[in-house]
Amino acid sequence: MKSKLFTFVAALLVVVMSAAIIPGCADKGDNSSSGGNKPSSSVDTGLTLSETAITLNLGETKQLEATVKEGYTISWASSDADVASVQGGLVTAKAGGKATITVSAKKKGTAKVLETKTCEVTVENKQITVDKTSVLIMTDVVNTATVTATAEGLTGSLTWKSEDESVATVKGGVITGLKTGTTNVKVSVGEVSKTVRVTVVA
């Protein structure tokens, strides 16, 4: 009887000890797995970008400046090269809309991107078009010439001005030649303008 009781108690102790040991082992395994899945800290390439957002008018350009620490290289990309292209950090506005310029840093001789920075580009389609970019006025035949201008994406009236009113004057796009010479006639709305070259032969 005592032998059976001893056997029962021994078996019970084994069960209790196993229950205490097994959770401990499981916890140790979870901690190890969790530690292995943690993302590695980002590499400090020293990447900097001069602008985070810019606005350009159609046809304008803007040079972005980027730097990295020694041992790293940079590359440039545009999310929409039809709106804004980039080459060597020089952004060119090509069409109205938005694009994101991304500069990426990589270790020299490798293809893996380690760090990126972006610049949001807004291209405004503000322009003035003219039906003539140059005119010749021969005063002994006719002393006037008319230029038609159209403003796109702009608010306000067209303003006309001759750089040398002793050679030619302008009013509402009608240019009047006064004496032999050359001058420029500028039509503008705010900061946006277009120039017409005028040659007068008296």
PDB file of C-alpha atoms in Angstrom:
ATOM      1  CA  MET A   1       0.000   0.000   0.000  1.00  0.00           C
ATOM      2  CA  LYS A   2       2.795   2.368   0.935  1.00  0.00           C
ATOM      3  CA  SER A   3       4.562   1.469  -2.320  1.00  0.00           C
ATOM      4  CA  LYS A   4       1.488   2.401  -4.383  1.00  0.00           C
ATOM      5  CA  LEU A   5       1.071   5.680  -2.475  1.00  0.00           C
ATOM      6  CA  PHE A   6       4.716   6.552  -3.066  1.00  0.00           C
ATOM      7  CA  THR A   7       4.375   5.830  -6.782  1.00  0.00           C
ATOM      8  CA  PHE A   8       1.264   8.036  -7.013  1.00  0.00           C
ATOM      9  CA  VAL A   9       2.928  10.957  -5.226  1.00  0.00           C
ATOM     10  CA  ALA A  10       6.028  10.652  -7.427  1.00  0.00           C
ATOM     11  CA  ALA A  11       3.919  10.686 -10.572  1.00  0.00           C
ATOM     12  CA  LEU A  12       1.989  13.736  -9.322  1.00  0.00           C
ATOM     13  CA  LEU A  13       5.224  15.621  -8.671  1.00  0.00           C
ATOM     14  CA  VAL A  14       6.436  14.870 -12.197  1.00  0.00           C
ATOM     15  CA  VAL A  15       3.208  16.283 -13.679  1.00  0.00           C
ATOM     16  CA  VAL A  16       3.409  19.461 -11.561  1.00  0.00           C
ATOM     17  CA  MET A  17       7.089  20.068 -12.407  1.00  0.00           C
ATOM     18  CA  SER A  18       6.424  19.542 -16.127  1.00  0.00           C
ATOM     19  CA  ALA A  19       3.608  22.085 -16.082  1.00  0.00           C
ATOM     20  CA  ALA A  20       5.908  24.640 -14.471  1.00  0.00           C
ATOM     21  CA  ILE A  21       8.839  24.044 -16.839  1.00  0.00           C
ATOM     22  CA  ILE A  22       6.989  23.942 -20.180  1.00  0.00           C
ATOM     23  CA  PRO A  23       5.535  27.547 -20.063  1.00  0.00           C
ATOM     24  CA  GLY A  24       8.979  28.838 -19.206  1.00  0.00           C
ATOM     25  CA  CYS A  25      10.427  27.173 -22.265  1.00  0.00           C
ATOM     26  CA  ALA A  26       7.646  28.569 -24.447  1.00  0.00           C
ATOM     27  CA  ASP A  27       8.204  32.102 -23.159  1.00  0.00           C
ATOM     28  CA  LYS A  28      11.890  31.869 -23.912  1.00  0.00           C
ATOM     29  CA  GLY A  29      11.181  30.784 -27.463  1.00  0.00           C
ATOM     30  CA  ASP A  30       8.672  33.655 -28.094  1.00  0.00           C
ATOM     31  CA  ASN A  31      11.123  36.295 -26.907  1.00  0.00           C
ATOM     32  CA  SER A  32      13.798  34.978 -29.202  1.00  0.00           C
ATOM     33  CA  SER A  33      11.452  34.939 -32.201  1.00  0.00           C
ATOM     34  CA  SER A  34      10.155  38.429 -31.466  1.00  0.00           C
ATOM     35  CA  GLY A  35      13.657  39.812 -31.252  1.00  0.00           C
ATOM     36  CA  GLY A  36      14.590  38.262 -34.595  1.00  0.00           C
ATOM     37  CA  ASN A  37      11.671  39.946 -36.405  1.00  0.00           C
ATOM     38  CA  LYS A  38      12.401  43.508 -35.241  1.00  0.00           C
ATOM     39  CA  PRO A  39      13.254  45.807 -38.195  1.00  0.00           C
ATOM     40  CA  SER A  40      16.869  46.859 -38.316  1.00  0.00           C
ATOM     41  CA  SER A  41      17.499  50.519 -37.595  1.00  0.00           C
ATOM     42  CA  SER A  42      17.573  52.713 -40.708  1.00  0.00           C
ATOM     43  CA  VAL A  43      20.953  53.544 -42.181  1.00  0.00           C
ATOM     44  CA  ASP A  44      22.014  57.156 -41.736  1.00  0.00           C
ATOM     45  CA  THR A  45      23.247  58.165 -45.185  1.00  0.00           C
ATOM     46  CA  GLY A  46      23.167  61.853 -44.320  1.00  0.00           C
ATOM     47  CA  LEU A  47      20.694  62.460 -47.149  1.00  0.00           C
ATOM     48  CA  THR A  48      19.347  66.016 -47.351  1.00  0.00           C
ATOM     49  CA  LEU A  49      17.094  67.712 -49.917  1.00  0.00           C
ATOM     50  CA  SER A  50      16.864  71.466 -50.392  1.00  0.00           C
ATOM     51  CA  GLU A  51      13.085  71.625 -50.987  1.00  0.00           C
ATOM     52  CA  THR A  52      10.034  69.646 -49.897  1.00  0.00           C
ATOM     53  CA  ALA A  53       7.501  71.414 -52.169  1.00  0.00           C
ATOM     54  CA  ILE A  54       7.777  73.793 -55.128  1.00  0.00           C
ATOM     55  CA  THR A  55       5.417  75.467 -57.595  1.00  0.00           C
ATOM     56  CA  LEU A  56       6.512  76.088 -61.180  1.00  0.00           C
ATOM     57  CA  ASN A  57       4.882  77.649 -64.187  1.00  0.00           C
ATOM     58  CA  LEU A  58       4.806  75.772 -67.451  1.00  0.00           C
ATOM     59  CA  GLY A  59       8.301  75.683 -68.981  1.00  0.00           C
ATOM     60  CA  GLU A  60      10.093  76.857 -65.844  1.00  0.00           C
ATOM     61  CA  THR A  61      12.972  74.966 -64.209  1.00  0.00           C
ATOM     62  CA  LYS A  62      14.206  74.599 -60.636  1.00  0.00           C
ATOM     63  CA  GLN A  63      17.468  73.101 -59.403  1.00  0.00           C
ATOM     64  CA  LEU A  64      17.079  70.879 -56.343  1.00  0.00           C
ATOM     65  CA  GLU A  65      20.149  70.245 -54.196  1.00  0.00           C
ATOM     66  CA  ALA A  66      20.791  66.947 -52.405  1.00  0.00           C
ATOM     67  CA  THR A  67      23.749  65.788 -50.315  1.00  0.00           C
ATOM     68  CA  VAL A  68      24.875  62.497 -48.760  1.00  0.00           C
ATOM     69  CA  LYS A  69      27.745  61.327 -46.602  1.00  0.00           C
ATOM     70  CA  GLU A  70      30.939  60.064 -48.193  1.00  0.00           C
ATOM     71  CA  GLY A  71      30.574  56.531 -49.513  1.00  0.00           C
ATOM     72  CA  TYR A  72      27.006  56.976 -50.763  1.00  0.00           C
ATOM     73  CA  THR A  73      25.506  58.021 -54.098  1.00  0.00           C
ATOM     74  CA  ILE A  74      22.154  59.548 -55.081  1.00  0.00           C
ATOM     75  CA  SER A  75      19.699  59.051 -57.934  1.00  0.00           C
ATOM     76  CA  TRP A  76      16.633  61.016 -59.033  1.00  0.00           C
ATOM     77  CA  ALA A  77      13.177  59.987 -60.240  1.00  0.00           C
ATOM     78  CA  SER A  78       9.815  61.601 -61.053  1.00  0.00           C
ATOM     79  CA  SER A  79       6.421  60.039 -60.415  1.00  0.00           C
ATOM     80  CA  ASP A  80       5.150  61.667 -63.631  1.00  0.00           C
ATOM     81  CA  ALA A  81       7.824  62.834 -66.081  1.00  0.00           C
ATOM     82  CA  ASP A  82       5.102  64.185 -68.407  1.00  0.00           C
ATOM     83  CA  VAL A  83       4.251  66.789 -65.746  1.00  0.00           C
ATOM     84  CA  ALA A  84       7.700  67.390 -64.263  1.00  0.00           C
ATOM     85  CA  SER A  85      10.921  65.703 -65.329  1.00  0.00           C
ATOM     86  CA  VAL A  86      14.160  65.626 -63.348  1.00  0.00           C
ATOM     87  CA  GLN A  87      17.773  65.180 -64.358  1.00  0.00           C
ATOM     88  CA  GLY A  88      20.613  65.674 -61.922  1.00  0.00           C
ATOM     89  CA  GLY A  89      18.196  67.457 -59.619  1.00  0.00           C
ATOM     90  CA  LEU A  90      17.054  69.922 -62.305  1.00  0.00           C
ATOM     91  CA  VAL A  91      13.240  69.875 -62.410  1.00  0.00           C
ATOM     92  CA  THR A  92      11.531  70.965 -65.639  1.00  0.00           C
ATOM     93  CA  ALA A  93       7.813  71.802 -65.691  1.00  0.00           C
ATOM     94  CA  LYS A  94       6.236  70.216 -68.758  1.00  0.00           C
ATOM     95  CA  ALA A  95       2.468  70.167 -68.214  1.00  0.00           C
ATOM     96  CA  GLY A  96      -0.103  71.304 -65.684  1.00  0.00           C
ATOM     97  CA  GLY A  97      -0.533  68.925 -62.755  1.00  0.00           C
ATOM     98  CA  LYS A  98       1.364  67.421 -59.831  1.00  0.00           C
ATOM     99  CA  ALA A  99       4.374  65.111 -59.569  1.00  0.00           C
ATOM    100  CA  THR A 100       6.645  63.819 -56.823  1.00  0.00           C
ATOM    101  CA  ILE A 101      10.400  64.047 -57.219  1.00  0.00           C
ATOM    102  CA  THR A 102      12.261  61.383 -55.234  1.00  0.00           C
ATOM    103  CA  VAL A 103      15.968  61.381 -54.451  1.00  0.00           C
ATOM    104  CA  SER A 104      17.365  58.043 -53.276  1.00  0.00           C
ATOM    105  CA  ALA A 105      20.580  57.301 -51.419  1.00  0.00           C
ATOM    106  CA  LYS A 106      22.538  54.074 -51.990  1.00  0.00           C
ATOM    107  CA  LYS A 107      25.892  52.755 -50.894  1.00  0.00           C
ATOM    108  CA  LYS A 108      28.423  53.093 -53.697  1.00  0.00           C
ATOM    109  CA  GLY A 109      28.506  50.014 -55.901  1.00  0.00           C
ATOM    110  CA  THR A 110      25.154  48.656 -54.665  1.00  0.00           C
ATOM    111  CA  ALA A 111      21.584  48.873 -55.915  1.00  0.00           C
ATOM    112  CA  LYS A 112      19.720  48.777 -52.594  1.00  0.00           C
ATOM    113  CA  VAL A 113      17.996  52.032 -51.671  1.00  0.00           C
ATOM    114  CA  LEU A 114      18.812  52.939 -48.078  1.00  0.00           C
ATOM    115  CA  GLU A 115      17.058  56.291 -47.685  1.00  0.00           C
ATOM    116  CA  THR A 116      14.771  58.572 -49.710  1.00  0.00           C
ATOM    117  CA  LYS A 117      13.451  62.108 -49.575  1.00  0.00           C
ATOM    118  CA  THR A 118      10.735  63.702 -51.718  1.00  0.00           C
ATOM    119  CA  CYS A 119       9.691  67.057 -53.130  1.00  0.00           C
ATOM    120  CA  GLU A 120       6.117  67.687 -54.235  1.00  0.00           C
ATOM    121  CA  VAL A 121       5.945  69.643 -57.513  1.00  0.00           C
ATOM    122  CA  THR A 122       2.904  71.618 -58.662  1.00  0.00           C
ATOM    123  CA  VAL A 123       2.970  72.820 -62.253  1.00  0.00           C
ATOM    124  CA  GLU A 124       0.631  75.675 -63.135  1.00  0.00           C
ATOM    125  CA  ASN A 125      -0.368  76.116 -66.758  1.00  0.00           C
ATOM    126  CA  LYS A 126      -0.088  79.896 -66.877  1.00  0.00           C
ATOM    127  CA  GLN A 127       1.093  81.300 -70.178  1.00  0.00           C
ATOM    128  CA  ILE A 128       0.621  83.907 -72.855  1.00  0.00           C
ATOM    129  CA  THR A 129       0.699  82.942 -76.501  1.00  0.00           C
ATOM    130  CA  VAL A 130       1.061  85.330 -79.466  1.00  0.00           C
ATOM    131  CA  ASP A 131       0.313  84.778 -83.137  1.00  0.00           C
ATOM    132  CA  LYS A 132       3.600  86.480 -84.109  1.00  0.00           C
ATOM    133  CA  THR A 133       6.946  86.486 -82.311  1.00  0.00           C
ATOM    134  CA  SER A 134       8.452  89.090 -84.668  1.00  0.00           C
ATOM    135  CA  VAL A 135       7.102  91.733 -87.041  1.00  0.00           C
ATOM    136  CA  LEU A 136       8.574  93.913 -89.787  1.00  0.00           C
ATOM    137  CA  ILE A 137       7.033  97.332 -90.365  1.00  0.00           C
ATOM    138  CA  MET A 138       7.901  99.230 -93.536  1.00  0.00           C
ATOM    139  CA  THR A 139       6.479 102.698 -92.968  1.00  0.00           C
ATOM    140  CA  ASP A 140       6.447 103.634 -96.650  1.00  0.00           C
ATOM    141  CA  VAL A 141       3.977 100.753 -97.207  1.00  0.00           C
ATOM    142  CA  VAL A 142       2.019 100.566 -93.937  1.00  0.00           C
ATOM    143  CA  ASN A 143       3.198 101.820 -90.574  1.00  0.00           C
ATOM    144  CA  THR A 144       1.286  99.411 -88.327  1.00  0.00           C
ATOM    145  CA  ALA A 145       1.204  95.718 -87.505  1.00  0.00           C
ATOM    146  CA  THR A 146      -1.222  93.828 -85.258  1.00  0.00           C
ATOM    147  CA  VAL A 147      -0.285  91.070 -82.812  1.00  0.00           C
ATOM    148  CA  THR A 148      -2.948  88.920 -81.153  1.00  0.00           C
ATOM    149  CA  ALA A 149      -2.210  87.565 -77.678  1.00  0.00           C
ATOM    150  CA  THR A 150      -4.092  84.971 -75.606  1.00  0.00           C
ATOM    151  CA  ALA A 151      -3.703  84.410 -71.863  1.00  0.00           C
ATOM    152  CA  GLU A 152      -4.191  80.917 -70.399  1.00  0.00           C
ATOM    153  CA  GLY A 153      -4.707  80.216 -66.712  1.00  0.00           C
ATOM    154  CA  LEU A 154      -4.294  83.893 -65.844  1.00  0.00           C
ATOM    155  CA  THR A 155      -6.640  86.451 -64.377  1.00  0.00           C
ATOM    156  CA  GLY A 156      -6.393  90.104 -65.310  1.00  0.00           C
ATOM    157  CA  SER A 157      -6.036  92.191 -68.448  1.00  0.00           C
ATOM    158  CA  LEU A 158      -3.246  92.039 -71.000  1.00  0.00           C
ATOM    159  CA  THR A 159      -0.801  94.921 -70.721  1.00  0.00           C
ATOM    160  CA  TRP A 160       1.275  96.032 -73.715  1.00  0.00           C
ATOM    161  CA  LYS A 161       4.534  97.996 -73.566  1.00  0.00           C
ATOM    162  CA  SER A 162       7.257  98.982 -76.042  1.00  0.00           C
ATOM    163  CA  GLU A 163      10.821  99.048 -74.744  1.00  0.00           C
ATOM    164  CA  ASP A 164      11.682 101.943 -77.090  1.00  0.00           C
ATOM    165  CA  GLU A 165       8.736 104.153 -77.918  1.00  0.00           C
ATOM    166  CA  SER A 166      10.867 106.323 -80.185  1.00  0.00           C
ATOM    167  CA  VAL A 167      11.044 103.355 -82.603  1.00  0.00           C
ATOM    168  CA  ALA A 168       7.550 101.924 -82.147  1.00  0.00           C
ATOM    169  CA  THR A 169       4.555 102.331 -79.890  1.00  0.00           C
ATOM    170  CA  VAL A 170       1.889  99.773 -79.065  1.00  0.00           C
ATOM    171  CA  LYS A 171      -1.718  99.923 -77.963  1.00  0.00           C
ATOM    172  CA  GLY A 172      -3.950  96.867 -77.577  1.00  0.00           C
ATOM    173  CA  GLY A 173      -1.643  94.804 -79.785  1.00  0.00           C
ATOM    174  CA  VAL A 174      -1.488  97.367 -82.606  1.00  0.00           C
ATOM    175  CA  ILE A 175       2.155  98.331 -83.125  1.00  0.00           C
ATOM    176  CA  THR A 176       2.965 101.604 -84.879  1.00  0.00           C
ATOM    177  CA  GLY A 177       6.381 102.111 -86.423  1.00  0.00           C
ATOM    178  CA  LEU A 178       7.899 105.591 -86.012  1.00  0.00           C
ATOM    179  CA  LYS A 179      11.508 105.420 -87.169  1.00  0.00           C
ATOM    180  CA  THR A 180      14.082 102.927 -88.394  1.00  0.00           C
ATOM    181  CA  GLY A 181      15.306 100.659 -85.659  1.00  0.00           C
ATOM    182  CA  THR A 182      14.443  97.631 -83.530  1.00  0.00           C
ATOM    183  CA  THR A 183      12.691  97.215 -80.215  1.00  0.00           C
ATOM    184  CA  ASN A 184      10.792  94.659 -78.168  1.00  0.00           C
ATOM    185  CA  VAL A 185       7.096  94.832 -77.405  1.00  0.00           C
ATOM    186  CA  LYS A 186       6.111  92.965 -74.250  1.00  0.00           C
ATOM    187  CA  VAL A 187       2.621  91.733 -73.447  1.00  0.00           C
ATOM    188  CA  SER A 188       2.029  90.625 -69.878  1.00  0.00           C
ATOM    189  CA  VAL A 189      -0.422  89.652 -67.165  1.00  0.00           C
ATOM    190  CA  GLY A 190       1.167  90.006 -63.754  1.00  0.00           C
ATOM    191  CA  GLU A 191       4.553  88.257 -63.768  1.00  0.00           C
ATOM    192  CA  VAL A 192       3.861  86.229 -66.919  1.00  0.00           C
ATOM    193  CA  SER A 193       4.879  87.832 -70.207  1.00  0.00           C
ATOM    194  CA  LYS A 194       5.672  87.260 -73.856  1.00  0.00           C
ATOM    195  CA  THR A 195       7.961  89.324 -76.084  1.00  0.00           C
ATOM    196  CA  VAL A 196       7.561  90.288 -79.732  1.00  0.00           C
ATOM    197  CA  ARG A 197      10.595  91.547 -81.683  1.00  0.00           C
ATOM    198  CA  VAL A 198       9.789  94.624 -83.805  1.00  0.00           C
ATOM    199  CA  THR A 199      11.871  95.880 -86.736  1.00  0.00           C
ATOM    200  CA  VAL A 200      10.955  99.190 -88.327  1.00  0.00           C
ATOM    201  CA  VAL A 201      12.195 100.399 -91.697  1.00  0.00           C
ATOM    202  CA  ALA A 202      11.250 104.034 -92.323  1.00  0.00           C
TER     203      ALA A 202
END
